[in-house]
Amino acid sequence: MTLHSLDPRAPWVISTHDLGRRPGSMRRSSPVLPAPVDLAVGMIGVPKDADVELDIRLEAVMEGVLVTGTARVPLAGECSRCLDPLTSEIEVDFQELYFYSAEDAGEDDLLLDGELLDLEPVFRDAVVLALPLIPVCGEDCPGLCAECGVKLAEAGEDHRHEKIDARWATLQGLVEDNKDDQEG
Ligand SMILES: [Zn+2]
Ligand SMILES: [Zn+2]
């Protein structure tokens, strides 16, 4: 339960002025809002100020305003296998009842501030739950070589390393040093 005054100019603060309080009254809107800051988990997130396209339905009920919505959210991050930058999009659904009065609301419930409600915390929660834990640039991304770190998609399928015994590796190093000396 939050009791702080909302800034009516903040992009995610929605006015219920046109809705009124008569139960059954309903309003739909499709705003495009700038993504809030710091909305990321691990290697992927929503770029700050990116356009979030929403479809929102406000419905007056006895205790408050029921908000039901869908958001199309652009994402940017890194592939967890090959570390290439990637962009994608997710769609999230959310629903929240904003109470008129703290007396009706539970500890975790949200309250209206006069005619205003803050959609940001509800949107944040929905996005954080929907973000991919292990983002990949493609389902078949082969990732990086565990031996040398080269990108396997570029190195080709036959990229592999000869397994050389450590003692032979030292000898081979000596041979190559010798060759350099003779050439130089
Ligand atoms: Zn990748
Ligand atoms: Zn390699």
Coordinates of N, CA and C and ligand atoms in Angstrom, one line a residue:
M1 N 0.9 -1.2 0.0 CA 0.0 0.0 0.0 C 0.9 1.2 0.0
T2 N 0.7 2.1 -1.0 CA 1.5 3.3 -1.1 C 0.6 4.5 -0.9
L3 N 1.1 5.5 -0.2 CA 0.4 6.7 0.0 C 1.3 7.9 -0.2
H4 N 1.7 8.1 -1.5 CA 2.5 9.3 -1.8 C 1.8 10.1 -2.8
S5 N 2.0 11.4 -2.9 CA 1.2 12.1 -4.0 C 1.9 11.9 -5.3
L6 N 1.1 11.7 -6.3 CA 1.5 11.5 -7.6 C 1.7 12.8 -8.4
D7 N 2.6 12.8 -9.3 CA 2.8 13.9 -10.2 C 1.9 13.7 -11.4
P8 N 0.9 14.5 -11.6 CA 0.0 14.3 -12.8 C 0.7 14.4 -14.1
R9 N 1.9 15.0 -14.2 CA 2.6 15.1 -15.4 C 3.5 13.9 -15.7
A10 N 3.7 13.0 -14.7 CA 4.5 11.9 -14.9 C 3.9 11.0 -16.0
P11 N 4.6 10.4 -16.9 CA 4.0 9.7 -18.1 C 3.1 8.5 -17.6
W12 N 3.5 7.8 -16.6 CA 2.8 6.6 -16.2 C 1.7 6.9 -15.2
V13 N 1.5 8.1 -14.9 CA 0.4 8.5 -14.0 C -0.9 8.7 -14.8
I14 N -1.9 8.0 -14.6 CA -3.1 8.0 -15.4 C -4.2 8.7 -14.6
S15 N -5.0 9.5 -15.3 CA -6.1 10.2 -14.7 C -7.4 9.4 -14.9
T16 N -8.2 9.3 -13.8 CA -9.5 8.6 -14.0 C -10.6 9.6 -14.0
H17 N -10.3 10.8 -14.3 CA -11.3 11.9 -14.2 C -12.5 11.6 -15.1
D18 N -12.2 11.2 -16.4 CA -13.3 10.9 -17.3 C -14.1 9.7 -17.0
L19 N -13.5 8.8 -16.2 CA -14.1 7.5 -15.8 C -15.3 7.8 -14.8
G20 N -15.0 8.6 -13.8 CA -15.9 8.8 -12.7 C -15.9 7.6 -11.8
R21 N -16.8 7.6 -10.8 CA -16.8 6.5 -9.8 C -18.0 5.6 -9.9
R22 N -18.9 5.8 -10.9 CA -20.1 5.0 -10.9 C -19.7 3.5 -11.4
P23 N -19.9 2.5 -10.5 CA -19.5 1.2 -10.9 C -20.1 0.7 -12.2
G24 N -19.3 0.1 -13.0 CA -19.7 -0.3 -14.4 C -19.2 0.7 -15.5
S25 N -18.9 1.9 -15.1 CA -18.3 2.8 -16.0 C -17.0 2.3 -16.5
M26 N -16.7 2.6 -17.8 CA -15.5 2.0 -18.4 C -14.9 2.9 -19.4
R27 N -13.6 2.9 -19.5 CA -12.9 3.7 -20.5 C -11.7 2.9 -21.1
R28 N -11.5 3.0 -22.4 CA -10.4 2.4 -23.0 C -9.5 3.4 -23.6
S29 N -8.2 3.1 -23.6 CA -7.2 4.0 -24.3 C -6.0 3.2 -24.8
S30 N -5.3 3.8 -25.7 CA -4.1 3.2 -26.3 C -2.9 4.1 -26.3
P31 N -2.4 4.5 -25.1 CA -1.3 5.4 -25.1 C 0.0 4.8 -25.5
V32 N 0.9 5.6 -25.9 CA 2.3 5.1 -26.1 C 3.2 5.9 -25.1
L33 N 3.8 5.1 -24.2 CA 4.5 5.8 -23.1 C 6.0 5.5 -23.1
P34 N 6.8 6.4 -22.6 CA 8.3 6.1 -22.6 C 8.6 5.2 -21.5
A35 N 9.5 4.2 -21.8 CA 9.8 3.1 -20.8 C 10.5 3.8 -19.6
P36 N 10.2 3.4 -18.4 CA 10.9 3.9 -17.2 C 12.3 3.4 -17.2
V37 N 13.1 4.1 -16.3 CA 14.5 3.8 -16.2 C 14.7 2.5 -15.4
D38 N 15.9 1.9 -15.6 CA 16.3 0.7 -14.8 C 15.3 -0.4 -14.8
L39 N 14.9 -0.8 -16.0 CA 14.0 -1.9 -16.2 C 14.7 -3.0 -16.9
A40 N 15.6 -3.7 -16.2 CA 16.4 -4.8 -16.8 C 16.7 -5.8 -15.8
V41 N 16.9 -7.1 -16.3 CA 17.3 -8.2 -15.4 C 18.4 -8.9 -16.1
G42 N 19.6 -8.9 -15.5 CA 20.7 -9.6 -16.1 C 21.1 -9.0 -17.4
M43 N 21.1 -9.8 -18.5 CA 21.7 -9.3 -19.8 C 20.7 -8.7 -20.7
I44 N 19.4 -8.5 -20.2 CA 18.4 -7.9 -21.1 C 17.5 -7.0 -20.4
G45 N 17.0 -5.9 -21.1 CA 16.0 -5.0 -20.5 C 15.3 -4.1 -21.5
V46 N 14.6 -3.2 -20.9 CA 13.9 -2.2 -21.8 C 14.7 -1.0 -21.9
P47 N 15.1 -0.5 -23.1 CA 15.9 0.7 -23.2 C 15.0 1.9 -22.6
K48 N 15.7 2.7 -21.8 CA 15.0 3.9 -21.3 C 14.4 4.8 -22.4
D49 N 13.2 5.2 -22.1 CA 12.4 6.1 -23.1 C 12.0 5.4 -24.3
A50 N 12.2 4.1 -24.5 CA 11.7 3.4 -25.7 C 10.2 3.4 -25.6
D51 N 9.6 3.4 -26.8 CA 8.1 3.5 -26.9 C 7.5 2.2 -26.4
V52 N 6.6 2.3 -25.4 CA 5.8 1.1 -25.0 C 4.4 1.4 -25.4
E53 N 3.9 0.5 -26.3 CA 2.5 0.7 -26.8 C 1.5 -0.1 -25.9
L54 N 0.6 0.6 -25.4 CA -0.4 0.0 -24.4 C -1.8 0.0 -24.9
D55 N -2.5 -1.0 -24.5 CA -4.0 -1.0 -24.6 C -4.5 -1.1 -23.1
I56 N -5.2 -0.1 -22.7 CA -5.6 -0.1 -21.3 C -7.1 0.0 -21.2
R57 N -7.7 -0.7 -20.2 CA -9.1 -0.6 -19.9 C -9.3 -0.2 -18.5
L58 N -9.9 0.9 -18.2 CA -10.2 1.3 -16.8 C -11.7 1.0 -16.5
E59 N -11.9 0.4 -15.4 CA -13.3 0.0 -15.1 C -13.6 0.4 -13.6
A60 N -14.6 1.2 -13.4 CA -14.9 1.6 -12.0 C -15.7 0.4 -11.4
V61 N -15.2 0.0 -10.2 CA -15.9 -1.0 -9.4 C -16.2 -0.4 -8.1
M62 N -16.9 -1.2 -7.2 CA -17.3 -0.7 -5.9 C -16.1 -0.1 -5.1
E63 N -15.0 -0.8 -5.0 CA -13.9 -0.5 -4.1 C -12.9 0.5 -4.8
G64 N -12.9 0.5 -6.1 CA -11.9 1.3 -6.8 C -11.9 1.2 -8.3
V65 N -10.8 1.3 -8.9 CA -10.7 1.2 -10.4 C -9.8 0.0 -10.7
L66 N -10.5 -0.8 -11.6 CA -9.8 -2.0 -12.1 C -9.1 -1.7 -13.4
V67 N -7.8 -1.9 -13.4 CA -7.0 -1.6 -14.7 C -6.6 -2.9 -15.3
T68 N -7.0 -3.1 -16.5 CA -6.6 -4.3 -17.3 C -5.8 -3.8 -18.5
G69 N -4.7 -4.4 -18.8 CA -3.9 -3.8 -19.9 C -3.0 -4.8 -20.6
T70 N -2.6 -4.5 -21.8 CA -1.6 -5.2 -22.5 C -0.5 -4.2 -23.0
A71 N 0.7 -4.6 -22.9 CA 1.8 -3.7 -23.3 C 2.7 -4.4 -24.3
R72 N 3.1 -3.7 -25.4 CA 4.1 -4.2 -26.3 C 5.4 -3.5 -26.0
V73 N 6.4 -4.3 -25.5 CA 7.6 -3.7 -24.9 C 8.9 -4.1 -25.7
P74 N 9.6 -3.1 -26.2 CA 10.9 -3.4 -26.9 C 12.0 -3.7 -25.9
L75 N 12.8 -4.7 -26.3 CA 13.9 -5.1 -25.5 C 15.2 -5.0 -26.2
A76 N 16.3 -4.8 -25.4 CA 17.6 -4.7 -25.9 C 18.6 -5.4 -24.9
G77 N 19.5 -6.1 -25.4 CA 20.5 -6.8 -24.5 C 21.5 -7.5 -25.2
E78 N 22.0 -8.6 -24.6 CA 23.1 -9.4 -25.1 C 22.7 -10.8 -25.2
C79 N 23.1 -11.5 -26.2 CA 22.9 -12.9 -26.3 C 23.8 -13.6 -25.2
S80 N 23.2 -14.5 -24.4 CA 23.9 -15.1 -23.3 C 24.9 -16.1 -23.8
R81 N 24.8 -16.5 -25.1 CA 25.8 -17.6 -25.6 C 26.9 -16.9 -26.4
C82 N 26.6 -16.0 -27.3 CA 27.7 -15.5 -28.2 C 28.0 -14.0 -27.8
L83 N 27.2 -13.4 -26.9 CA 27.4 -12.0 -26.4 C 27.2 -10.9 -27.4
D84 N 26.6 -11.3 -28.6 CA 26.2 -10.3 -29.6 C 25.1 -9.5 -29.0
P85 N 25.0 -8.2 -29.4 CA 23.9 -7.4 -29.1 C 22.6 -8.0 -29.7
L86 N 21.5 -7.9 -29.1 CA 20.2 -8.3 -29.7 C 19.1 -7.4 -29.3
T87 N 18.1 -7.4 -30.1 CA 16.9 -6.7 -29.8 C 15.7 -7.6 -30.0
S88 N 14.6 -7.4 -29.3 CA 13.4 -8.2 -29.5 C 12.3 -7.4 -28.9
E89 N 11.1 -8.1 -28.7 CA 9.9 -7.5 -28.2 C 9.2 -8.5 -27.4
I90 N 8.6 -8.1 -26.3 CA 7.7 -9.0 -25.6 C 6.3 -8.3 -25.4
E91 N 5.3 -9.1 -25.2 CA 4.0 -8.6 -24.9 C 3.6 -9.0 -23.5
V92 N 3.2 -8.1 -22.6 CA 2.9 -8.5 -21.3 C 1.4 -8.0 -21.0
D93 N 0.8 -8.8 -20.1 CA -0.6 -8.5 -19.7 C -0.5 -8.1 -18.2
F94 N -1.4 -7.2 -17.8 CA -1.4 -6.9 -16.4 C -2.8 -6.6 -15.9
Q95 N -3.1 -6.7 -14.7 CA -4.4 -6.3 -14.1 C -4.2 -5.9 -12.7
E96 N -4.8 -4.8 -12.3 CA -4.6 -4.4 -10.9 C -5.8 -3.6 -10.5
L97 N -6.2 -3.8 -9.2 CA -7.3 -3.0 -8.7 C -6.7 -1.9 -7.8
Y98 N -7.0 -0.7 -8.1 CA -6.5 0.5 -7.3 C -7.7 0.9 -6.4
F99 N -7.4 0.9 -5.1 CA -8.5 1.1 -4.2 C -8.7 2.6 -4.0
Y100 N -9.9 3.0 -3.7 CA -10.2 4.4 -3.4 C -9.8 4.7 -2.0
S101 N -9.9 3.7 -1.1 CA -9.7 4.0 0.3 C -8.7 3.0 0.9
A102 N -7.8 3.5 1.8 CA -6.9 2.6 2.4 C -7.6 1.6 3.4
E103 N -8.8 2.0 3.8 CA -9.5 1.1 4.7 C -9.9 -0.2 4.0
D104 N -10.1 -0.2 2.7 CA -10.5 -1.4 2.0 C -9.3 -2.2 1.5
A105 N -8.2 -1.5 1.5 CA -7.0 -2.1 0.8 C -6.1 -2.9 1.8
G106 N -5.5 -3.9 1.2 CA -4.5 -4.7 2.0 C -3.2 -4.1 1.9
E107 N -2.2 -4.7 2.6 CA -0.9 -4.1 2.7 C -0.2 -3.9 1.4
D108 N -0.4 -4.9 0.4 CA 0.3 -4.8 -0.8 C -0.5 -4.2 -1.9
D109 N -1.7 -3.7 -1.6 CA -2.6 -3.1 -2.6 C -2.2 -1.7 -2.9
L110 N -2.6 -1.3 -4.1 CA -2.3 0.1 -4.6 C -3.5 1.0 -4.4
L111 N -3.3 2.2 -4.1 CA -4.4 3.2 -3.9 C -4.4 4.3 -5.0
L112 N -5.6 4.8 -5.2 CA -5.7 6.0 -6.1 C -5.3 7.2 -5.3
D113 N -4.7 8.1 -6.0 CA -4.4 9.4 -5.3 C -5.3 10.4 -5.9
G114 N -6.4 10.6 -5.2 CA -7.5 11.4 -5.8 C -8.0 10.8 -7.1
E115 N -7.8 11.4 -8.2 CA -8.3 10.8 -9.5 C -7.1 10.1 -10.2
L116 N -6.0 10.1 -9.6 CA -4.8 9.6 -10.3 C -4.4 8.2 -9.8
L117 N -3.8 7.5 -10.8 CA -3.2 6.2 -10.4 C -1.9 6.0 -11.1
D118 N -1.0 5.3 -10.5 CA 0.3 5.1 -11.0 C 0.5 3.7 -11.6
L119 N 0.6 3.7 -12.9 CA 0.7 2.4 -13.6 C 2.1 1.8 -13.6
E120 N 3.1 2.6 -13.3 CA 4.5 2.2 -13.5 C 4.8 0.9 -12.6
P121 N 4.5 0.8 -11.3 CA 4.9 -0.4 -10.6 C 4.2 -1.6 -11.1
V122 N 3.0 -1.5 -11.6 CA 2.3 -2.7 -12.2 C 3.0 -3.1 -13.5
F123 N 3.3 -2.1 -14.3 CA 4.0 -2.4 -15.6 C 5.3 -3.0 -15.3
R124 N 6.1 -2.5 -14.4 CA 7.4 -3.0 -14.0 C 7.3 -4.5 -13.6
D125 N 6.4 -4.8 -12.7 CA 6.3 -6.2 -12.2 C 6.0 -7.1 -13.3
A126 N 5.1 -6.7 -14.2 CA 4.7 -7.6 -15.4 C 5.9 -7.8 -16.3
V127 N 6.7 -6.8 -16.5 CA 7.9 -6.9 -17.4 C 9.0 -7.8 -16.8
V128 N 9.3 -7.5 -15.5 CA 10.4 -8.2 -14.9 C 10.1 -9.8 -14.9
L129 N 8.8 -10.1 -14.7 CA 8.4 -11.5 -14.7 C 8.5 -12.1 -16.1
A130 N 8.4 -11.3 -17.2 CA 8.3 -11.8 -18.5 C 9.7 -11.7 -19.2
L131 N 10.7 -11.0 -18.7 CA 12.0 -11.0 -19.3 C 12.6 -12.3 -19.4
P132 N 13.2 -12.7 -20.6 CA 13.9 -14.0 -20.7 C 15.1 -14.1 -19.8
L133 N 15.2 -15.1 -19.0 CA 16.3 -15.3 -18.1 C 17.6 -15.6 -18.8
I134 N 17.5 -16.3 -19.9 CA 18.7 -16.6 -20.7 C 18.4 -16.1 -22.2
P135 N 18.6 -14.8 -22.4 CA 18.3 -14.3 -23.8 C 19.3 -14.9 -24.8
V136 N 18.8 -15.3 -26.0 CA 19.6 -15.8 -27.0 C 19.3 -15.0 -28.3
C137 N 20.3 -14.9 -29.2 CA 20.1 -14.2 -30.5 C 19.3 -15.0 -31.4
G138 N 19.3 -16.4 -31.2 CA 18.6 -17.3 -32.0 C 18.6 -18.6 -31.3
E139 N 17.5 -19.4 -31.4 CA 17.5 -20.7 -30.6 C 18.7 -21.6 -31.0
D140 N 19.2 -21.5 -32.2 CA 20.3 -22.3 -32.7 C 21.7 -21.7 -32.5
C141 N 21.8 -20.6 -31.8 CA 23.1 -19.9 -31.6 C 24.1 -20.9 -31.0
P142 N 25.2 -21.1 -31.6 CA 26.2 -22.1 -31.1 C 27.0 -21.5 -30.0
G143 N 27.0 -20.2 -29.8 CA 27.8 -19.6 -28.7 C 29.3 -19.5 -29.0
L144 N 30.1 -19.5 -28.0 CA 31.5 -19.2 -28.2 C 32.3 -20.5 -27.9
C145 N 33.5 -20.7 -28.5 CA 34.3 -21.8 -28.3 C 34.8 -21.8 -26.8
A146 N 34.7 -22.9 -26.1 CA 35.1 -22.9 -24.7 C 36.6 -22.8 -24.6
E147 N 37.3 -23.2 -25.6 CA 38.8 -23.2 -25.6 C 39.4 -21.8 -25.9
C148 N 38.9 -21.2 -27.0 CA 39.6 -20.0 -27.4 C 38.7 -18.8 -27.4
G149 N 37.3 -19.0 -27.2 CA 36.4 -17.8 -27.2 C 36.0 -17.3 -28.5
V150 N 36.4 -18.0 -29.6 CA 36.0 -17.5 -30.9 C 34.5 -17.7 -31.1
K151 N 33.8 -16.9 -31.9 CA 32.4 -17.1 -32.1 C 32.1 -18.2 -33.1
L152 N 31.5 -19.3 -32.6 CA 31.4 -20.5 -33.4 C 30.6 -20.3 -34.7
A153 N 29.6 -19.4 -34.6 CA 28.8 -19.2 -35.8 C 29.7 -18.7 -37.0
E154 N 30.8 -18.0 -36.6 CA 31.7 -17.4 -37.7 C 32.8 -18.4 -37.9
A155 N 33.3 -19.1 -36.9 CA 34.4 -20.0 -37.1 C 34.1 -21.2 -37.9
G156 N 32.9 -21.6 -38.0 CA 32.5 -22.7 -38.8 C 32.4 -24.0 -38.0
E157 N 31.7 -25.0 -38.6 CA 31.3 -26.2 -37.8 C 32.5 -27.1 -37.5
D158 N 33.6 -27.0 -38.3 CA 34.7 -27.9 -38.1 C 35.8 -27.2 -37.2
H159 N 35.4 -26.1 -36.6 CA 36.4 -25.4 -35.6 C 36.6 -26.3 -34.4
R160 N 37.8 -26.7 -34.2 CA 38.1 -27.5 -33.0 C 39.6 -27.4 -32.7
H161 N 40.0 -27.8 -31.5 CA 41.4 -27.7 -31.1 C 42.0 -29.1 -30.9
E162 N 43.2 -29.3 -31.4 CA 43.9 -30.5 -31.2 C 44.2 -30.6 -29.7
K163 N 43.9 -31.7 -29.1 CA 44.2 -31.9 -27.7 C 45.7 -32.2 -27.5
I164 N 46.5 -31.3 -27.2 CA 47.9 -31.6 -27.1 C 48.3 -31.7 -25.6
D165 N 49.1 -32.7 -25.3 CA 49.6 -32.9 -24.0 C 50.5 -31.7 -23.6
A166 N 50.4 -31.3 -22.4 CA 51.1 -30.0 -22.0 C 52.6 -30.1 -22.3
R167 N 53.2 -31.3 -22.1 CA 54.7 -31.4 -22.3 C 55.0 -31.2 -23.8
W168 N 54.2 -31.8 -24.7 CA 54.4 -31.7 -26.1 C 54.2 -30.2 -26.5
A169 N 53.2 -29.6 -25.9 CA 52.9 -28.2 -26.2 C 54.2 -27.3 -26.0
T170 N 54.9 -27.6 -24.9 CA 56.1 -26.9 -24.6 C 57.2 -27.1 -25.7
L171 N 57.3 -28.4 -26.1 CA 58.3 -28.7 -27.2 C 57.9 -28.0 -28.5
Q172 N 56.6 -28.1 -28.8 CA 56.2 -27.5 -30.0 C 56.5 -26.0 -30.0
G173 N 56.3 -25.3 -28.9 CA 56.7 -23.9 -28.7 C 58.1 -23.7 -29.1
L174 N 59.0 -24.6 -28.5 CA 60.4 -24.4 -28.8 C 60.7 -24.5 -30.3
V175 N 60.1 -25.5 -30.9 CA 60.3 -25.7 -32.4 C 59.9 -24.4 -33.1
E176 N 58.8 -23.9 -32.8 CA 58.3 -22.7 -33.5 C 59.2 -21.5 -33.2
D177 N 59.8 -21.4 -32.0 CA 60.7 -20.3 -31.6 C 61.9 -20.4 -32.5
N178 N 62.4 -21.6 -32.7 CA 63.6 -21.9 -33.5 C 63.4 -21.4 -34.9
K179 N 62.2 -21.8 -35.5 CA 61.9 -21.4 -36.8 C 61.9 -19.9 -37.0
D180 N 61.4 -19.2 -36.0 CA 61.3 -17.7 -36.1 C 62.8 -17.2 -36.1
D181 N 63.6 -17.8 -35.3 CA 65.0 -17.4 -35.2 C 65.7 -17.5 -36.6
Q182 N 65.4 -18.7 -37.2 CA 66.1 -18.9 -38.5 C 65.6 -18.0 -39.6
E183 N 64.3 -17.7 -39.5 CA 63.7 -16.8 -40.6 C 64.2 -15.4 -40.3
G184 N 64.4 -15.0 -39.0 CA 64.6 -13.6 -38.7 C 66.1 -13.2 -38.8
Ligands
ZN1 ZN 24.1 -15.7 -29.9
ZN2 ZN 38.4 -22.5 -30.4

